[in-house]
């Protein structure tokens, strides 16, 4: 018998017959709903899966997806981009960061613009590449601009660990890691929110476990399903949520049981706890300051912290987004990208006005890419 290839496995999770079967089961369950159901997919990866496979079109009229704040580039405020550009413009400095970060507009341009003007800005696929760059450029300061939610934080912690253990003296960190639960809490604490249930990102829970969502089910009484990113995963998660609502339950359920459990990756959590701690507050673009929503280096590692070392030159400006940009409302699940007057006109992936169009995970980029007008 031929062995099962990875692609066969993925084709199973994209099987059109299975997706149609799930759509039928959802429609049947949805006929018992007492009111329309708005499901927020927290993560931009889910938004893209939904748009790519047209899953929104397979749902009955009384169930709608609304898009959440789980795209790390989309929520990065201009001030943090301004920090990165200021650091990039320092003499003998190399900035290292992950992909889309170099395209996000700060107050006066992007890291990409700074690079075009002569700054040494490099993007890497793995944070550990920063170590190699630092070793190859010992006469320069290398600053790693760390971004991402819980999923990518352990990679930064591993880089910190290696930097210290290998006694690397020219690698520094500008930490912009953010956390999903405080953002969800902020959305629910807004009395005008329209969220009935959540699809939680599985990759976050691979690290942090499903336990991070317990409060939303137990205190806020909102059902949560931790879901994989394939279309069958998402449709099965919707079915699980509709069943919870119909049965009057609000629980955290794990659809992506192939990799997620309640506790998560304890070793990764310990590594994060060794180097990083929660900030009092962090500004989410479009949402404002959110208590406890960001991470920073612990004080004992201040000698690696670019925010501490260069605090005198880093700007502290408050920067407004374009007044017609609806990113803030989109990230709260209160607007859709195609309701923005600039969508696909002044704002496209080539000429992005707001961060939701920059990132490959952004909701506006997803609507544009998959032709939703
Ligand atoms: Fe902002 Fe552009 Fe999206 Fe409009 S289309 S909300 S301007 S990112």
GROMACS .gro file of C-alpha atoms and ligand atoms in nm:
model
  381
    1UNK     CA    1   0.000   0.000   0.000
    2UNK     CA    2   0.137   0.343  -0.092
    3UNK     CA    3   0.238   0.552   0.208
    4UNK     CA    4   0.030   0.854   0.302
    5UNK     CA    5   0.202   1.173   0.187
    6UNK     CA    6   0.168   1.506   0.367
    7UNK     CA    7  -0.015   1.652   0.066
    8UNK     CA    8  -0.274   1.369   0.085
    9UNK     CA    9  -0.331   1.456   0.447
   10UNK     CA   10  -0.387   1.823   0.359
   11UNK     CA   11  -0.614   1.730   0.070
   12UNK     CA   12  -0.828   1.551   0.329
   13UNK     CA   13  -0.864   1.875   0.519
   14UNK     CA   14  -0.959   2.052   0.193
   15UNK     CA   15  -1.196   1.787   0.064
   16UNK     CA   16  -1.493   1.954  -0.105
   17UNK     CA   17  -1.738   1.673  -0.017
   18UNK     CA   18  -1.645   1.699   0.352
   19UNK     CA   19  -1.679   2.078   0.338
   20UNK     CA   20  -2.026   2.050   0.177
   21UNK     CA   21  -2.133   1.792   0.435
   22UNK     CA   22  -2.026   2.025   0.715
   23UNK     CA   23  -2.203   2.319   0.545
   24UNK     CA   24  -2.525   2.112   0.541
   25UNK     CA   25  -2.488   2.022   0.908
   26UNK     CA   26  -2.423   2.386   0.996
   27UNK     CA   27  -2.734   2.494   0.802
   28UNK     CA   28  -2.942   2.234   0.988
   29UNK     CA   29  -2.814   2.347   1.330
   30UNK     CA   30  -2.847   2.713   1.230
   31UNK     CA   31  -3.219   2.670   1.163
   32UNK     CA   32  -3.260   2.636   1.541
   33UNK     CA   33  -3.073   2.957   1.628
   34UNK     CA   34  -3.292   3.211   1.803
   35UNK     CA   35  -3.091   3.506   1.664
   36UNK     CA   36  -2.823   3.581   1.408
   37UNK     CA   37  -2.478   3.459   1.509
   38UNK     CA   38  -2.162   3.663   1.463
   39UNK     CA   39  -1.845   3.456   1.492
   40UNK     CA   40  -1.515   3.640   1.524
   41UNK     CA   41  -1.215   3.462   1.381
   42UNK     CA   42  -0.944   3.621   1.591
   43UNK     CA   43  -0.654   3.545   1.359
   44UNK     CA   44  -0.575   3.683   1.014
   45UNK     CA   45  -0.471   3.335   0.905
   46UNK     CA   46  -0.831   3.222   0.952
   47UNK     CA   47  -0.958   3.528   0.763
   48UNK     CA   48  -0.745   3.426   0.467
   49UNK     CA   49  -0.862   3.062   0.484
   50UNK     CA   50  -1.225   3.179   0.494
   51UNK     CA   51  -1.182   3.409   0.193
   52UNK     CA   52  -0.958   3.174  -0.004
   53UNK     CA   53  -1.204   2.884   0.017
   54UNK     CA   54  -1.519   3.100   0.009
   55UNK     CA   55  -1.634   2.955   0.343
   56UNK     CA   56  -1.834   3.268   0.422
   57UNK     CA   57  -2.049   3.191   0.116
   58UNK     CA   58  -2.122   2.841   0.246
   59UNK     CA   59  -2.277   2.964   0.570
   60UNK     CA   60  -2.650   3.023   0.612
   61UNK     CA   61  -2.765   3.386   0.618
   62UNK     CA   62  -2.798   3.391   0.997
   63UNK     CA   63  -2.426   3.319   1.058
   64UNK     CA   64  -2.159   3.575   0.975
   65UNK     CA   65  -1.783   3.585   1.019
   66UNK     CA   66  -1.638   3.904   1.164
   67UNK     CA   67  -1.266   3.964   1.157
   68UNK     CA   68  -1.053   4.015   1.464
   69UNK     CA   69  -0.725   4.173   1.575
   70UNK     CA   70  -0.497   3.870   1.540
   71UNK     CA   71  -0.262   4.000   1.273
   72UNK     CA   72   0.059   4.121   1.443
   73UNK     CA   73   0.159   4.358   1.167
   74UNK     CA   74  -0.192   4.508   1.142
   75UNK     CA   75  -0.198   4.600   1.511
   76UNK     CA   76   0.154   4.746   1.521
   77UNK     CA   77   0.118   5.120   1.592
   78UNK     CA   78   0.306   5.378   1.389
   79UNK     CA   79   0.514   5.476   1.689
   80UNK     CA   80   0.680   5.133   1.698
   81UNK     CA   81   0.759   5.161   1.327
   82UNK     CA   82   0.905   5.505   1.396
   83UNK     CA   83   1.125   5.345   1.663
   84UNK     CA   84   1.252   5.087   1.415
   85UNK     CA   85   1.324   5.354   1.152
   86UNK     CA   86   1.507   5.571   1.406
   87UNK     CA   87   1.722   5.273   1.503
   88UNK     CA   88   1.780   5.187   1.136
   89UNK     CA   89   1.911   5.537   1.070
   90UNK     CA   90   2.180   5.507   1.338
   91UNK     CA   91   2.538   5.474   1.219
   92UNK     CA   92   2.683   5.122   1.185
   93UNK     CA   93   2.350   4.952   1.255
   94UNK     CA   94   2.176   4.658   1.093
   95UNK     CA   95   1.804   4.612   1.151
   96UNK     CA   96   1.671   4.256   1.127
   97UNK     CA   97   1.302   4.173   1.129
   98UNK     CA   98   1.035   3.943   0.988
   99UNK     CA   99   0.881   3.994   0.642
  100UNK     CA  100   0.582   4.227   0.635
  101UNK     CA  101   0.715   4.454   0.910
  102UNK     CA  102   0.934   4.637   0.660
  103UNK     CA  103   0.630   4.749   0.456
  104UNK     CA  104   0.422   4.903   0.735
  105UNK     CA  105   0.386   5.280   0.725
  106UNK     CA  106   0.507   5.478   1.025
  107UNK     CA  107   0.467   5.855   1.060
  108UNK     CA  108   0.721   5.927   0.787
  109UNK     CA  109   0.753   5.614   0.577
  110UNK     CA  110   0.844   5.249   0.613
  111UNK     CA  111   1.154   5.049   0.696
  112UNK     CA  112   1.161   4.971   0.325
  113UNK     CA  113   1.188   5.347   0.255
  114UNK     CA  114   1.470   5.376   0.510
  115UNK     CA  115   1.648   5.093   0.332
  116UNK     CA  116   1.607   5.269  -0.004
  117UNK     CA  117   1.776   5.573   0.152
  118UNK     CA  118   2.076   5.365   0.262
  119UNK     CA  119   1.983   5.206   0.595
  120UNK     CA  120   2.080   4.841   0.635
  121UNK     CA  121   1.743   4.671   0.691
  122UNK     CA  122   1.716   4.296   0.638
  123UNK     CA  123   1.422   4.062   0.671
  124UNK     CA  124   1.465   3.702   0.775
  125UNK     CA  125   1.242   3.397   0.786
  126UNK     CA  126   1.383   3.275   1.116
  127UNK     CA  127   1.484   3.500   1.407
  128UNK     CA  128   1.790   3.276   1.456
  129UNK     CA  129   1.929   3.424   1.133
  130UNK     CA  130   1.993   3.740   1.337
  131UNK     CA  131   2.261   3.546   1.524
  132UNK     CA  132   2.443   3.467   1.201
  133UNK     CA  133   2.418   3.831   1.088
  134UNK     CA  134   2.556   3.948   1.423
  135UNK     CA  135   2.847   3.701   1.401
  136UNK     CA  136   2.930   3.812   1.048
  137UNK     CA  137   2.918   4.183   1.137
  138UNK     CA  138   3.096   4.220   1.469
  139UNK     CA  139   3.187   4.583   1.387
  140UNK     CA  140   2.814   4.673   1.373
  141UNK     CA  141   2.516   4.681   1.608
  142UNK     CA  142   2.249   4.435   1.500
  143UNK     CA  143   1.898   4.510   1.631
  144UNK     CA  144   1.630   4.247   1.604
  145UNK     CA  145   1.281   4.399   1.580
  146UNK     CA  146   1.071   4.122   1.733
  147UNK     CA  147   0.703   4.101   1.636
  148UNK     CA  148   0.423   3.852   1.664
  149UNK     CA  149   0.167   3.702   1.898
  150UNK     CA  150   0.228   3.405   2.129
  151UNK     CA  151   0.315   3.187   1.829
  152UNK     CA  152   0.646   3.357   1.749
  153UNK     CA  153   0.748   3.469   2.098
  154UNK     CA  154   0.937   3.146   2.184
  155UNK     CA  155   1.157   3.200   1.876
  156UNK     CA  156   1.259   3.539   2.015
  157UNK     CA  157   1.319   3.382   2.355
  158UNK     CA  158   1.535   3.113   2.192
  159UNK     CA  159   1.732   3.389   2.016
  160UNK     CA  160   1.777   3.571   2.348
  161UNK     CA  161   1.893   3.247   2.507
  162UNK     CA  162   2.152   3.185   2.233
  163UNK     CA  163   2.269   3.548   2.239
  164UNK     CA  164   2.343   3.525   2.610
  165UNK     CA  165   2.486   3.171   2.605
  166UNK     CA  166   2.712   3.247   2.310
  167UNK     CA  167   2.818   3.579   2.463
  168UNK     CA  168   2.721   3.775   2.150
  169UNK     CA  169   2.792   4.139   2.228
  170UNK     CA  170   2.649   4.319   1.925
  171UNK     CA  171   2.291   4.183   1.907
  172UNK     CA  172   2.010   4.383   2.068
  173UNK     CA  173   1.631   4.352   2.083
  174UNK     CA  174   1.334   4.579   2.025
  175UNK     CA  175   1.043   4.374   2.157
  176UNK     CA  176   0.695   4.417   2.008
  177UNK     CA  177   0.537   4.087   2.102
  178UNK     CA  178   0.167   4.106   2.181
  179UNK     CA  179  -0.087   3.877   2.344
  180UNK     CA  180  -0.423   3.754   2.217
  181UNK     CA  181  -0.631   3.732   2.541
  182UNK     CA  182  -0.594   4.099   2.648
  183UNK     CA  183  -0.703   4.208   2.299
  184UNK     CA  184  -1.009   3.980   2.313
  185UNK     CA  185  -1.087   4.111   2.662
  186UNK     CA  186  -1.068   4.470   2.538
  187UNK     CA  187  -1.311   4.388   2.256
  188UNK     CA  188  -1.559   4.225   2.492
  189UNK     CA  189  -1.532   4.504   2.751
  190UNK     CA  190  -1.659   4.742   2.483
  191UNK     CA  191  -2.034   4.738   2.548
  192UNK     CA  192  -2.106   4.797   2.182
  193UNK     CA  193  -1.928   4.479   2.070
  194UNK     CA  194  -2.122   4.243   1.847
  195UNK     CA  195  -1.931   3.921   1.911
  196UNK     CA  196  -2.126   3.603   1.992
  197UNK     CA  197  -1.846   3.345   1.972
  198UNK     CA  198  -1.480   3.308   1.884
  199UNK     CA  199  -1.271   3.090   1.659
  200UNK     CA  200  -0.932   3.086   1.834
  201UNK     CA  201  -0.606   3.038   1.644
  202UNK     CA  202  -0.453   2.695   1.692
  203UNK     CA  203  -0.090   2.803   1.653
  204UNK     CA  204  -0.124   3.038   1.952
  205UNK     CA  205  -0.265   2.753   2.161
  206UNK     CA  206   0.008   2.511   2.051
  207UNK     CA  207   0.230   2.737   2.263
  208UNK     CA  208  -0.008   2.874   2.527
  209UNK     CA  209  -0.270   2.600   2.545
  210UNK     CA  210  -0.646   2.639   2.524
  211UNK     CA  211  -0.643   2.754   2.889
  212UNK     CA  212  -0.585   3.116   2.778
  213UNK     CA  213  -0.946   3.126   2.657
  214UNK     CA  214  -1.110   2.984   2.971
  215UNK     CA  215  -1.210   3.329   3.099
  216UNK     CA  216  -1.403   3.407   2.780
  217UNK     CA  217  -1.622   3.101   2.821
  218UNK     CA  218  -1.649   3.111   3.201
  219UNK     CA  219  -1.676   3.484   3.271
  220UNK     CA  220  -1.786   3.646   2.943
  221UNK     CA  221  -2.002   3.344   2.849
  222UNK     CA  222  -1.874   3.339   2.491
  223UNK     CA  223  -1.811   2.998   2.333
  224UNK     CA  224  -1.460   2.949   2.194
  225UNK     CA  225  -1.333   2.678   1.959
  226UNK     CA  226  -0.958   2.651   1.899
  227UNK     CA  227  -0.938   2.576   1.530
  228UNK     CA  228  -0.690   2.465   1.267
  229UNK     CA  229  -0.646   2.665   0.949
  230UNK     CA  230  -0.766   2.425   0.682
  231UNK     CA  231  -1.120   2.471   0.545
  232UNK     CA  232  -1.250   2.150   0.703
  233UNK     CA  233  -1.105   2.268   1.037
  234UNK     CA  234  -1.283   2.604   1.013
  235UNK     CA  235  -1.619   2.457   0.907
  236UNK     CA  236  -1.604   2.194   1.182
  237UNK     CA  237  -1.526   2.472   1.431
  238UNK     CA  238  -1.830   2.671   1.316
  239UNK     CA  239  -2.047   2.362   1.362
  240UNK     CA  240  -1.909   2.313   1.715
  241UNK     CA  241  -1.986   2.676   1.801
  242UNK     CA  242  -2.342   2.663   1.665
  243UNK     CA  243  -2.406   2.347   1.867
  244UNK     CA  244  -2.275   2.517   2.183
  245UNK     CA  245  -2.509   2.812   2.128
  246UNK     CA  246  -2.809   2.590   2.058
  247UNK     CA  247  -2.736   2.383   2.368
  248UNK     CA  248  -2.691   2.692   2.586
  249UNK     CA  249  -2.325   2.613   2.656
  250UNK     CA  250  -2.025   2.845   2.664
  251UNK     CA  251  -1.712   2.632   2.672
  252UNK     CA  252  -1.362   2.624   2.530
  253UNK     CA  253  -1.345   2.335   2.287
  254UNK     CA  254  -1.046   2.219   2.087
  255UNK     CA  255  -1.114   2.134   1.725
  256UNK     CA  256  -0.741   2.122   1.645
  257UNK     CA  257  -0.679   1.834   1.882
  258UNK     CA  258  -0.398   1.704   1.662
  259UNK     CA  259  -0.161   1.960   1.818
  260UNK     CA  260  -0.340   2.158   2.093
  261UNK     CA  261  -0.413   2.069   2.454
  262UNK     CA  262  -0.529   2.269   2.755
  263UNK     CA  263  -0.181   2.343   2.894
  264UNK     CA  264   0.023   2.411   2.578
  265UNK     CA  265   0.398   2.386   2.542
  266UNK     CA  266   0.526   2.427   2.898
  267UNK     CA  267   0.893   2.440   2.794
  268UNK     CA  268   0.823   2.726   2.550
  269UNK     CA  269   0.623   2.908   2.819
  270UNK     CA  270   0.911   2.868   3.066
  271UNK     CA  271   1.161   3.001   2.812
  272UNK     CA  272   0.940   3.306   2.752
  273UNK     CA  273   0.900   3.362   3.127
  274UNK     CA  274   1.276   3.352   3.174
  275UNK     CA  275   1.340   3.654   2.951
  276UNK     CA  276   1.013   3.841   2.902
  277UNK     CA  277   0.744   3.999   3.117
  278UNK     CA  278   0.413   4.173   3.062
  279UNK     CA  279   0.413   4.546   2.992
  280UNK     CA  280   0.165   4.765   3.178
  281UNK     CA  281   0.008   4.850   2.845
  282UNK     CA  282   0.079   4.836   2.474
  283UNK     CA  283  -0.089   5.035   2.199
  284UNK     CA  284  -0.274   4.823   1.946
  285UNK     CA  285  -0.314   5.012   1.619
  286UNK     CA  286  -0.676   5.107   1.580
  287UNK     CA  287  -0.768   4.984   1.929
  288UNK     CA  288  -0.553   5.211   2.148
  289UNK     CA  289  -0.373   5.120   2.470
  290UNK     CA  290  -0.464   4.776   2.600
  291UNK     CA  291  -0.366   4.681   2.953
  292UNK     CA  292  -0.120   4.393   2.978
  293UNK     CA  293  -0.128   4.327   2.605
  294UNK     CA  294   0.242   4.341   2.524
  295UNK     CA  295   0.568   4.185   2.638
  296UNK     CA  296   0.902   4.344   2.718
  297UNK     CA  297   1.245   4.228   2.826
  298UNK     CA  298   1.287   4.178   3.199
  299UNK     CA  299   1.495   4.448   3.369
  300UNK     CA  300   1.785   4.210   3.427
  301UNK     CA  301   1.828   4.189   3.048
  302UNK     CA  302   1.819   4.565   2.993
  303UNK     CA  303   2.171   4.544   2.850
  304UNK     CA  304   2.012   4.375   2.545
  305UNK     CA  305   1.710   4.605   2.524
  306UNK     CA  306   1.732   4.860   2.241
  307UNK     CA  307   1.435   5.045   2.394
  308UNK     CA  308   1.637   5.105   2.711
  309UNK     CA  309   1.977   5.162   2.551
  310UNK     CA  310   1.848   5.413   2.292
  311UNK     CA  311   1.559   5.557   2.496
  312UNK     CA  312   1.688   5.914   2.451
  313UNK     CA  313   1.653   5.907   2.072
  314UNK     CA  314   1.336   5.701   2.031
  315UNK     CA  315   1.028   5.910   1.944
  316UNK     CA  316   0.723   5.908   2.172
  317UNK     CA  317   0.479   6.064   1.929
  318UNK     CA  318   0.114   5.964   1.905
  319UNK     CA  319   0.036   5.903   1.540
  320UNK     CA  320  -0.310   5.905   1.387
  321UNK     CA  321  -0.403   5.678   1.098
  322UNK     CA  322  -0.559   5.816   0.778
  323UNK     CA  323  -0.900   5.953   0.878
  324UNK     CA  324  -1.087   5.740   0.623
  325UNK     CA  325  -0.906   5.417   0.715
  326UNK     CA  326  -1.140   5.175   0.895
  327UNK     CA  327  -0.869   4.937   1.021
  328UNK     CA  328  -0.959   5.008   1.384
  329UNK     CA  329  -1.326   4.923   1.328
  330UNK     CA  330  -1.232   4.617   1.121
  331UNK     CA  331  -1.002   4.486   1.395
  332UNK     CA  332  -1.290   4.522   1.642
  333UNK     CA  333  -1.521   4.326   1.414
  334UNK     CA  334  -1.744   4.631   1.359
  335UNK     CA  335  -1.670   4.693   0.990
  336UNK     CA  336  -1.570   4.492   0.685
  337UNK     CA  337  -1.286   4.592   0.453
  338UNK     CA  338  -1.515   4.656   0.156
  339UNK     CA  339  -1.707   4.914   0.363
  340UNK     CA  340  -1.396   5.137   0.357
  341UNK     CA  341  -1.416   5.414   0.095
  342UNK     CA  342  -1.048   5.367   0.011
  343UNK     CA  343  -1.065   4.989  -0.038
  344UNK     CA  344  -0.928   4.882  -0.378
  345UNK     CA  345  -0.914   5.247  -0.485
  346UNK     CA  346  -0.658   5.459  -0.302
  347UNK     CA  347  -0.569   5.158  -0.086
  348UNK     CA  348  -0.432   4.843  -0.250
  349UNK     CA  349  -0.147   4.608  -0.157
  350UNK     CA  350   0.082   4.818  -0.378
  351UNK     CA  351  -0.035   5.147  -0.223
  352UNK     CA  352  -0.147   5.045   0.126
  353UNK     CA  353  -0.297   5.324   0.334
  354UNK     CA  354  -0.359   5.119   0.648
  355UNK     CA  355  -0.183   4.823   0.804
  356UNK     CA  356  -0.470   4.580   0.730
  357UNK     CA  357  -0.374   4.607   0.363
  358UNK     CA  358   0.000   4.570   0.423
  359UNK     CA  359   0.022   4.239   0.596
  360UNK     CA  360  -0.040   3.918   0.408
  361UNK     CA  361  -0.257   3.828   0.713
  362UNK     CA  362  -0.459   4.151   0.704
  363UNK     CA  363  -0.833   4.138   0.642
  364UNK     CA  364  -0.818   4.409   0.372
  365UNK     CA  365  -0.539   4.223   0.193
  366UNK     CA  366  -0.751   3.904   0.206
  367UNK     CA  367  -1.058   4.077   0.058
  368UNK     CA  368  -0.843   4.232  -0.214
  369UNK     CA  369  -0.656   3.912  -0.297
  370UNK     CA  370  -0.970   3.701  -0.324
  371UNK     CA  371  -1.167   3.960  -0.520
  372UNK     CA  372  -1.430   4.052  -0.263
  373UNK     CA  373  -1.569   4.393  -0.354
  374LIG    FE1  374  -0.748   5.097   0.597
  374LIG    FE2  375  -0.696   5.041   0.340
  374LIG    FE3  376  -0.832   4.869   0.483
  374LIG    FE4  377  -0.942   5.102   0.416
  374LIG     S1  378  -0.884   4.936   0.275
  374LIG     S2  379  -0.951   5.002   0.616
  374LIG     S3  380  -0.764   5.236   0.422
  374LIG     S4  381  -0.622   4.928   0.517
   0.00000   0.00000   0.00000
